[in-house]
Structures are given as structure tokens and as C-alpha cells.
Amino acid sequence: MPTSRPRPRSSAKRALSTPAGKRAPSDGKRAVEPFAPEEELLGPATAAQLAEEERLGRRIPRVKALTTEDLGDLHPPDRQRYRVHLGAKLRELWRARELLLTFVERDLRVRYKQAVLGAFWAIAQPLMLMVVFSVVFGRIARVGTEGIEPYMVFSYTALVPFQLFASSLNYGTSSIVSNWATIRKIYMPREIFPLSAVLSAGFDFLVSSTILLGMLLIFGYYPRVTWVAYPLLLVILLMLTAAVTLTVSAITAYVRDTRYGIPLMIQVLMYATPVAYPLTKALDALPDGVAQVYPYLNPLVPIMDGFRRVLVGVVDQAGHHNAWPEWGPLGAAAGVAFVGLALAYRWYKRIDPNFADVV
């Protein structure tokens, strides 16, 4: 029985598919299969495509690129906003507490690695500021000390907690950007990075507090009952610090200019807060209407003044010796710190899934 032979393709189709159709193998390689009819309509293949097919020994399918007009009435789905469950996020953060402590240890090791003086740098900055303030404000400007002597004790009692706030911001501003490799590869609660900056700054605070305690004992300021309010002030300060650090670190992931504006903001806050000068001086210099709301406008004012009051006591404008914080402004600062921390954490958890795309 005679075998049927395949019919040859037309000359027109053969001419069309010659550059990209079936070609005789060279160097003993397997022949490349011809294009499908819908692929031949795309025109002859380029030399680079032919060379790649011969190298691989197989045909690379060709498809037509779609344009916007080809999509027709298709539209992307509406953006969905998922609710942030703070309770679930906090439980997730609690389960990652060991990882948080690991990052705190890493930050401390990196910060003081190959440093000859080591942890001394944790107290160098507040000590130097104390010396500068003692000369400029204590000797030259003579701003007064609200009955606290000497001036170095007056300034250092507020400098130590303020440095906790300032160091946390300095360390936490670029915490998301500097950990971009980890964020892109590993999932974890990403608030760990700014919170680890706050806790690592807490180590510097503990070292500086040791120097402050020794200074108080040397100059005759012994423990008193008002010292029990110190942990309360510290908790309020930490809540406010964590809220600002979370916000600033998230903004820096999108706007890198924040890294250059934060040091300036810290300097402005330091001179807008009664750290180097007594609160009574600021109240006397401000108009009556502004002086009444001044402790409420800046939450750091009652906090820093409270640290100074509970440790050494101050003499107010009426000449009375007060050793307890101003509870009204301090309560307002605590409310701002708590609400600010809740809002900052909620906003942070809403946008942190996008960090891997922007860092």
C-alpha cells in the first residue's frame, strides 16, 4: 500500500516562515520546529531570536504584546483597606519579645564595637552639655536655678531624661531604612526596629542615671518620698518617645529628608523645654495668656520639670518649695502620650506591609 507523502506548503507561506521556520540543523543539532500560524503573523524572527533558539535547540513561542486598547473595559479592583486589630498585633509583638531583645543587643554591640572608651560615650554627651550649660547659662546668663545648687545638678536632672528622648529619635529615625535587607527577606513585626532603638537608648539612660544618682548623693540630695513618682514620669516619657519614634521612622521610609530634619527638631525642643533654664523664667518671659497654656502645648515641659521636682525640688514663683510634679499638666501630657502611642502604632501597622517596596 503506497504511503501518503505530506503536501508541500505554499510558496508564499514558505517564504514567510523561512527566517523563523524549520531550519536545517548546523553542527549536528536538532532542527527547530516551525512557528504556528498565529506566530507567523508576527513577522520574521530577529537574528537574536534565531540565535537563541539554535543555542537552546528548541523553539521559543512568540506572542503578541497586548496594549491598553486590548484590555477593553477591564479595570483594577478597588483598593481594600483592612482593619488593624491592635490586640492581635500586640500579641504578635509579645511573641517576638526575644527577637526584640536580640536586636537591642545587636544595636549595642554595633554602637560600641571597637570603641576604646566603650559605654563612656553613653554619658559623654549629657556630661558635655552639662558643662556647657553650666558656663553659658549658669555663669554668663545667670538664669537661676529655682533654689537648686549647684547649677550642674539643676541641669543634669533634666538632661538625663531628655537625652533618652533625643537618643531614641536619633537611633530610631533610620531604623527602617538601615534594616532594609532584613525587611525584604524575613517577616517579623516591623515595629521591632524603632522599639529596639528606644530600648537601646534606655541603656544609655541607665548609665547616665548612675552618674546622676552619685551626683545627687555627693551634693546632699538624699532619697525622699517624692522619688516614688520617678517611675511614673519615666513611663509617660517612654510612651511619648515610642509614639514619636514610630511615627518618624515610618515617615523616613518614604521621605528620606526626615533624617536631616530630626536633629534640628531635637535642638529646638531642647531650648523650648525647661532643661537648661528654670520653668519660672519661661513663664515670666511669656505673655500671660501663653504662659498659662505653655505647659500644655509642649508635653515635654511637665515631664522634664517633674523629673527635676521629684529628685531635688524647686522653688516656685510664690516662693514655695514644691517637690511633686504639676499634676494637671502632667496628666495632660500622659493623655497625649497614651493617645499618641495608640494612634501612631495603629497607623504604623497599617502601612508597614509596604516598607519592603519603598526601602
Tab-separated table of C-alpha atoms in Angstrom:
chain	number	residue	atom	x	y	z
A	1	MET	CA	0.000	0.000	0.000
A	2	PRO	CA	1.566	3.274	-1.052
A	3	THR	CA	2.381	5.725	1.723
A	4	SER	CA	0.938	9.216	1.510
A	5	ARG	CA	3.541	11.945	1.274
A	6	PRO	CA	2.993	15.264	3.079
A	7	ARG	CA	1.849	18.064	0.851
A	8	PRO	CA	4.383	20.877	0.499
A	9	ARG	CA	3.454	24.247	1.890
A	10	SER	CA	2.649	27.031	-0.487
A	11	SER	CA	5.488	29.158	-1.732
A	12	ALA	CA	4.050	32.274	-0.064
A	13	LYS	CA	3.830	30.623	3.342
A	14	ARG	CA	7.243	29.072	2.848
A	15	ALA	CA	8.723	32.488	2.073
A	16	LEU	CA	7.034	33.972	5.129
A	17	SER	CA	8.291	31.320	7.500
A	18	THR	CA	11.752	30.851	6.066
A	19	PRO	CA	13.593	33.166	8.524
A	20	ALA	CA	11.895	31.679	11.573
A	21	GLY	CA	10.574	28.367	10.340
A	22	LYS	CA	12.153	24.969	10.276
A	23	ARG	CA	15.849	25.244	9.635
A	24	ALA	CA	18.421	22.639	8.815
A	25	PRO	CA	20.479	21.808	11.852
A	26	SER	CA	24.037	23.003	11.900
A	27	ASP	CA	26.770	21.349	13.925
A	28	GLY	CA	24.624	18.239	14.270
A	29	LYS	CA	21.911	19.919	16.408
A	30	ARG	CA	18.231	19.027	16.323
A	31	ALA	CA	16.109	21.030	13.904
A	32	VAL	CA	13.956	23.776	15.349
A	33	GLU	CA	10.223	23.279	14.965
A	34	PRO	CA	8.374	25.721	12.705
A	35	PHE	CA	6.218	28.520	14.037
A	36	ALA	CA	2.495	28.132	14.486
A	37	PRO	CA	0.332	30.081	12.034
A	38	GLU	CA	-0.614	32.679	14.656
A	39	GLU	CA	3.064	33.205	15.425
A	40	GLU	CA	3.968	33.636	11.753
A	41	LEU	CA	1.654	36.628	11.577
A	42	LEU	CA	4.081	38.468	13.872
A	43	GLY	CA	6.604	38.630	11.063
A	44	PRO	CA	10.055	37.139	10.712
A	45	ALA	CA	12.078	36.492	13.832
A	46	THR	CA	15.071	38.624	14.606
A	47	ALA	CA	18.627	37.380	14.368
A	48	ALA	CA	18.936	37.391	18.141
A	49	GLN	CA	15.831	35.221	18.489
A	50	LEU	CA	17.109	32.755	15.905
A	51	ALA	CA	20.486	32.538	17.591
A	52	GLU	CA	18.871	31.910	20.976
A	53	GLU	CA	16.649	29.158	19.535
A	54	GLU	CA	19.595	27.421	17.908
A	55	ARG	CA	21.565	27.649	21.145
A	56	LEU	CA	18.737	26.102	23.167
A	57	GLY	CA	17.808	23.576	20.469
A	58	ARG	CA	14.110	24.325	20.759
A	59	ARG	CA	11.575	26.829	19.543
A	60	ILE	CA	10.729	29.808	21.726
A	61	PRO	CA	6.997	30.626	21.399
A	62	ARG	CA	6.230	34.130	20.213
A	63	VAL	CA	3.209	36.042	21.433
A	64	LYS	CA	1.753	39.396	20.560
A	65	ALA	CA	2.200	42.092	23.169
A	66	LEU	CA	-1.078	43.483	24.464
A	67	THR	CA	-1.751	47.190	24.541
A	68	THR	CA	-4.062	49.264	26.667
A	69	GLU	CA	-6.728	49.118	23.981
A	70	ASP	CA	-6.679	45.313	24.098
A	71	LEU	CA	-7.741	45.372	27.747
A	72	GLY	CA	-11.157	46.752	26.844
A	73	ASP	CA	-13.322	47.569	29.876
A	74	LEU	CA	-11.087	45.784	32.377
A	75	HIS	CA	-10.231	47.864	35.441
A	76	PRO	CA	-8.198	47.037	38.550
A	77	PRO	CA	-10.266	46.237	41.640
A	78	ASP	CA	-10.904	48.913	44.196
A	79	ARG	CA	-8.262	49.289	46.858
A	80	GLN	CA	-9.256	47.461	50.007
A	81	ARG	CA	-8.371	48.757	53.454
A	82	TYR	CA	-8.113	46.016	56.021
A	83	ARG	CA	-8.773	46.674	59.675
A	84	VAL	CA	-5.820	46.690	62.040
A	85	HIS	CA	-6.577	44.634	65.143
A	86	LEU	CA	-4.363	46.159	67.808
A	87	GLY	CA	-4.872	43.241	70.185
A	88	ALA	CA	-3.645	40.702	67.643
A	89	LYS	CA	-0.696	42.901	66.682
A	90	LEU	CA	0.306	43.382	70.314
A	91	ARG	CA	0.147	39.628	70.934
A	92	GLU	CA	2.325	39.079	67.889
A	93	LEU	CA	4.811	41.627	69.226
A	94	TRP	CA	4.809	39.903	72.615
A	95	ARG	CA	5.607	36.552	70.994
A	96	ALA	CA	8.566	38.236	69.284
A	97	ARG	CA	9.925	39.736	72.519
A	98	GLU	CA	13.080	37.601	72.396
A	99	LEU	CA	13.750	38.833	68.876
A	100	LEU	CA	13.289	42.393	70.124
A	101	LEU	CA	15.895	41.859	72.832
A	102	THR	CA	18.217	40.316	70.237
A	103	PHE	CA	18.018	43.460	68.116
A	104	VAL	CA	18.640	45.604	71.193
A	105	GLU	CA	21.778	43.591	71.926
A	106	ARG	CA	22.846	43.881	68.291
A	107	ASP	CA	22.415	47.668	68.331
A	108	LEU	CA	24.513	47.984	71.473
A	109	ARG	CA	27.253	45.736	70.112
A	110	VAL	CA	27.425	47.611	66.818
A	111	ARG	CA	27.344	51.004	68.526
A	112	TYR	CA	30.251	50.338	70.869
A	113	LYS	CA	32.188	47.832	68.766
A	114	GLN	CA	35.899	48.657	68.631
A	115	ALA	CA	35.272	51.738	70.799
A	116	VAL	CA	38.141	52.314	73.211
A	117	LEU	CA	36.010	54.147	75.765
A	118	GLY	CA	33.019	51.842	75.283
A	119	ALA	CA	29.952	52.769	77.306
A	120	PHE	CA	31.549	56.049	78.377
A	121	TRP	CA	30.123	57.569	75.204
A	122	ALA	CA	26.667	56.942	76.653
A	123	ILE	CA	27.322	59.604	79.299
A	124	ALA	CA	29.749	61.809	77.347
A	125	GLN	CA	27.074	63.863	75.595
A	126	PRO	CA	24.941	64.760	78.650
A	127	LEU	CA	28.090	65.456	80.655
A	128	MET	CA	29.457	67.801	77.997
A	129	LEU	CA	26.100	69.535	77.686
A	130	MET	CA	26.032	69.929	81.454
A	131	VAL	CA	29.435	71.629	81.351
A	132	VAL	CA	28.383	73.933	78.501
A	133	PHE	CA	25.117	74.835	80.195
A	134	SER	CA	26.909	75.484	83.475
A	135	VAL	CA	29.195	78.006	81.781
A	136	VAL	CA	26.715	79.648	79.401
A	137	PHE	CA	23.506	79.642	81.448
A	138	GLY	CA	24.929	79.346	84.961
A	139	ARG	CA	27.913	81.713	84.801
A	140	ILE	CA	27.261	84.042	81.881
A	141	ALA	CA	23.468	84.299	81.546
A	142	ARG	CA	22.757	83.550	85.230
A	143	VAL	CA	19.269	82.228	84.508
A	144	GLY	CA	18.809	80.972	88.064
A	145	THR	CA	18.234	77.510	89.445
A	146	GLU	CA	14.928	77.734	91.385
A	147	GLY	CA	16.790	77.266	94.650
A	148	ILE	CA	18.793	74.243	93.469
A	149	GLU	CA	22.534	74.406	93.976
A	150	PRO	CA	24.848	73.868	92.216
A	151	TYR	CA	23.758	74.552	88.646
A	152	MET	CA	25.200	71.261	87.350
A	153	VAL	CA	22.717	69.313	89.475
A	154	PHE	CA	19.896	71.550	88.287
A	155	SER	CA	20.683	70.963	84.606
A	156	TYR	CA	21.698	67.303	84.805
A	157	THR	CA	18.439	66.197	86.452
A	158	ALA	CA	16.570	67.227	83.267
A	159	LEU	CA	19.334	66.499	80.763
A	160	VAL	CA	19.396	62.771	81.516
A	161	PRO	CA	15.712	62.099	80.692
A	162	PHE	CA	15.794	64.496	77.734
A	163	GLN	CA	18.762	62.602	76.290
A	164	LEU	CA	16.651	59.439	76.438
A	165	PHE	CA	14.095	61.154	74.215
A	166	ALA	CA	16.720	62.633	71.886
A	167	SER	CA	18.793	59.455	71.558
A	168	SER	CA	15.726	57.359	70.798
A	169	LEU	CA	14.813	59.669	67.933
A	170	ASN	CA	18.358	59.756	66.602
A	171	TYR	CA	18.685	55.968	66.657
A	172	GLY	CA	15.138	55.223	65.503
A	173	THR	CA	14.803	57.681	62.620
A	174	SER	CA	16.689	55.482	60.138
A	175	SER	CA	15.863	52.145	61.777
A	176	ILE	CA	13.613	51.024	58.896
A	177	VAL	CA	15.950	52.237	56.147
A	178	SER	CA	19.086	50.755	57.701
A	179	ASN	CA	17.427	47.325	58.101
A	180	TRP	CA	16.154	47.133	54.513
A	181	ALA	CA	17.825	43.770	53.835
A	182	THR	CA	16.105	42.106	56.784
A	183	ILE	CA	12.737	43.664	55.947
A	184	ARG	CA	12.858	42.371	52.371
A	185	LYS	CA	13.798	38.808	53.296
A	186	ILE	CA	12.184	37.949	56.637
A	187	TYR	CA	8.750	38.601	58.061
A	188	MET	CA	8.584	39.877	61.608
A	189	PRO	CA	6.719	42.598	63.482
A	190	ARG	CA	8.441	45.570	61.905
A	191	GLU	CA	7.865	47.812	64.880
A	192	ILE	CA	10.725	45.865	66.426
A	193	PHE	CA	13.251	48.127	64.699
A	194	PRO	CA	12.167	51.516	66.136
A	195	LEU	CA	11.314	49.957	69.505
A	196	SER	CA	14.767	48.376	69.708
A	197	ALA	CA	16.208	51.855	69.157
A	198	VAL	CA	14.192	53.151	72.125
A	199	LEU	CA	15.323	50.281	74.365
A	200	SER	CA	18.963	50.618	73.325
A	201	ALA	CA	18.755	54.321	74.190
A	202	GLY	CA	17.385	53.156	77.543
A	203	PHE	CA	20.739	51.500	78.201
A	204	ASP	CA	22.443	54.883	77.809
A	205	PHE	CA	19.811	56.316	80.138
A	206	LEU	CA	20.628	53.751	82.835
A	207	VAL	CA	24.346	54.536	82.639
A	208	SER	CA	23.694	58.285	82.833
A	209	SER	CA	21.255	57.762	85.718
A	210	THR	CA	24.012	56.076	87.700
A	211	ILE	CA	26.134	59.208	87.333
A	212	LEU	CA	23.137	61.348	88.281
A	213	LEU	CA	22.480	59.311	91.424
A	214	GLY	CA	26.086	59.677	92.529
A	215	MET	CA	25.949	63.421	91.876
A	216	LEU	CA	22.774	63.782	93.963
A	217	LEU	CA	24.289	61.939	96.899
A	218	ILE	CA	27.515	63.957	96.732
A	219	PHE	CA	25.681	67.285	96.890
A	220	GLY	CA	23.335	66.211	99.689
A	221	TYR	CA	20.157	65.334	97.803
A	222	TYR	CA	19.261	62.076	99.504
A	223	PRO	CA	16.301	59.807	98.669
A	224	ARG	CA	12.938	61.224	99.620
A	225	VAL	CA	9.341	60.135	99.346
A	226	THR	CA	8.838	62.085	96.116
A	227	TRP	CA	11.216	59.712	94.331
A	228	VAL	CA	8.350	57.208	94.076
A	229	ALA	CA	6.900	59.400	91.298
A	230	TYR	CA	10.040	58.926	89.203
A	231	PRO	CA	8.877	55.617	87.583
A	232	LEU	CA	5.552	57.244	86.654
A	233	LEU	CA	7.344	60.072	84.891
A	234	LEU	CA	9.594	57.572	83.150
A	235	VAL	CA	6.623	55.551	81.848
A	236	ILE	CA	4.977	58.694	80.442
A	237	LEU	CA	8.246	59.725	78.798
A	238	LEU	CA	8.719	56.270	77.252
A	239	MET	CA	5.181	56.278	75.828
A	240	LEU	CA	5.714	59.691	74.269
A	241	THR	CA	9.142	58.680	72.972
A	242	ALA	CA	7.854	55.452	71.435
A	243	ALA	CA	4.982	57.299	69.726
A	244	VAL	CA	7.284	59.889	68.157
A	245	THR	CA	9.905	57.294	67.180
A	246	LEU	CA	7.360	55.038	65.454
A	247	THR	CA	5.980	57.985	63.514
A	248	VAL	CA	9.349	59.380	62.488
A	249	SER	CA	10.788	56.003	61.430
A	250	ALA	CA	7.757	55.281	59.226
A	251	ILE	CA	7.914	58.727	57.610
A	252	THR	CA	11.633	58.322	56.934
A	253	ALA	CA	10.944	55.132	54.955
A	254	TYR	CA	9.028	57.274	52.452
A	255	VAL	CA	10.720	60.671	52.835
A	256	ARG	CA	14.464	60.433	53.460
A	257	ASP	CA	14.760	64.154	54.192
A	258	THR	CA	13.426	63.414	57.673
A	259	ARG	CA	16.871	62.165	58.684
A	260	TYR	CA	18.231	65.690	58.287
A	261	GLY	CA	15.347	67.483	59.967
A	262	ILE	CA	15.163	65.424	63.161
A	263	PRO	CA	18.449	66.716	64.705
A	264	LEU	CA	17.237	70.276	64.134
A	265	MET	CA	13.878	69.466	65.702
A	266	ILE	CA	15.601	67.974	68.756
A	267	GLN	CA	17.664	71.119	69.257
A	268	VAL	CA	14.580	73.301	69.012
A	269	LEU	CA	12.737	71.109	71.531
A	270	MET	CA	15.653	71.214	73.950
A	271	TYR	CA	15.582	75.011	74.063
A	272	ALA	CA	11.781	75.103	74.060
A	273	THR	CA	11.750	72.856	77.138
A	274	PRO	CA	12.983	73.958	80.598
A	275	VAL	CA	16.135	71.848	80.577
A	276	ALA	CA	18.878	74.478	80.782
A	277	TYR	CA	16.710	77.130	82.427
A	278	PRO	CA	14.022	77.068	85.147
A	279	LEU	CA	10.352	76.884	84.273
A	280	THR	CA	9.667	80.094	86.190
A	281	LYS	CA	11.973	82.008	83.825
A	282	ALA	CA	9.991	80.810	80.814
A	283	LEU	CA	6.669	81.687	82.451
A	284	ASP	CA	7.914	85.186	83.334
A	285	ALA	CA	9.168	85.810	79.785
A	286	LEU	CA	5.949	84.693	78.052
A	287	PRO	CA	2.721	86.721	77.851
A	288	ASP	CA	0.123	85.852	80.460
A	289	GLY	CA	-2.167	84.005	78.058
A	290	VAL	CA	0.656	81.953	76.562
A	291	ALA	CA	2.255	81.279	79.954
A	292	GLN	CA	-0.910	79.605	81.227
A	293	VAL	CA	-1.086	77.115	78.333
A	294	TYR	CA	2.666	76.714	77.848
A	295	PRO	CA	2.930	73.525	79.974
A	296	TYR	CA	0.056	72.031	77.956
A	297	LEU	CA	1.384	72.918	74.499
A	298	ASN	CA	4.645	71.013	74.919
A	299	PRO	CA	4.207	67.626	76.669
A	300	LEU	CA	7.921	67.559	77.492
A	301	VAL	CA	7.585	70.620	79.744
A	302	PRO	CA	5.714	68.997	82.672
A	303	ILE	CA	7.702	65.774	82.244
A	304	MET	CA	11.152	67.403	82.473
A	305	ASP	CA	10.023	69.767	85.184
A	306	GLY	CA	8.548	66.784	87.032
A	307	PHE	CA	11.843	64.893	86.975
A	308	ARG	CA	13.583	67.886	88.492
A	309	ARG	CA	10.902	68.404	91.112
A	310	VAL	CA	10.777	64.830	92.409
A	311	LEU	CA	14.567	64.499	92.598
A	312	VAL	CA	15.676	67.818	94.110
A	313	GLY	CA	12.558	70.015	94.473
A	314	VAL	CA	12.121	73.547	93.126
A	315	VAL	CA	11.036	76.922	94.455
A	316	ASP	CA	8.024	78.235	92.517
A	317	GLN	CA	7.096	81.818	91.693
A	318	ALA	CA	5.345	82.227	95.031
A	319	GLY	CA	8.468	81.152	96.925
A	320	HIS	CA	7.095	77.761	97.975
A	321	HIS	CA	9.238	74.640	97.782
A	322	ASN	CA	7.485	72.080	95.591
A	323	ALA	CA	8.747	68.530	95.257
A	324	TRP	CA	5.802	66.938	93.458
A	325	PRO	CA	5.047	67.320	89.747
A	326	GLU	CA	2.359	69.653	88.481
A	327	TRP	CA	-0.362	67.022	88.214
A	328	GLY	CA	-2.640	68.965	85.856
A	329	PRO	CA	-0.089	69.494	83.032
A	330	LEU	CA	1.426	66.078	83.723
A	331	GLY	CA	-1.987	64.412	83.338
A	332	ALA	CA	-2.457	66.195	80.018
A	333	ALA	CA	0.993	65.024	78.903
A	334	ALA	CA	0.142	61.455	79.926
A	335	GLY	CA	-3.080	61.624	77.882
A	336	VAL	CA	-1.220	62.943	74.850
A	337	ALA	CA	1.429	60.234	75.227
A	338	PHE	CA	-1.105	57.393	75.552
A	339	VAL	CA	-3.410	58.512	72.741
A	340	GLY	CA	-0.441	59.417	70.550
A	341	LEU	CA	1.127	56.000	71.064
A	342	ALA	CA	-2.129	54.198	70.202
A	343	LEU	CA	-2.667	56.254	67.045
A	344	ALA	CA	0.962	56.045	65.977
A	345	TYR	CA	1.062	52.279	66.463
A	346	ARG	CA	-2.201	51.777	64.560
A	347	TRP	CA	-1.008	53.927	61.666
A	348	TYR	CA	2.381	52.224	61.669
A	349	LYS	CA	0.840	48.746	61.430
A	350	ARG	CA	-1.399	49.919	58.587
A	351	ILE	CA	1.491	50.979	56.358
A	352	ASP	CA	4.319	48.658	57.428
A	353	PRO	CA	3.433	45.968	54.811
A	354	ASN	CA	4.602	48.497	52.179
A	355	PHE	CA	8.047	49.018	53.706
A	356	ALA	CA	9.642	46.263	51.600
A	357	ASP	CA	8.575	48.127	48.441
A	358	VAL	CA	9.960	51.538	49.397
A	359	VAL	CA	13.190	50.922	51.318
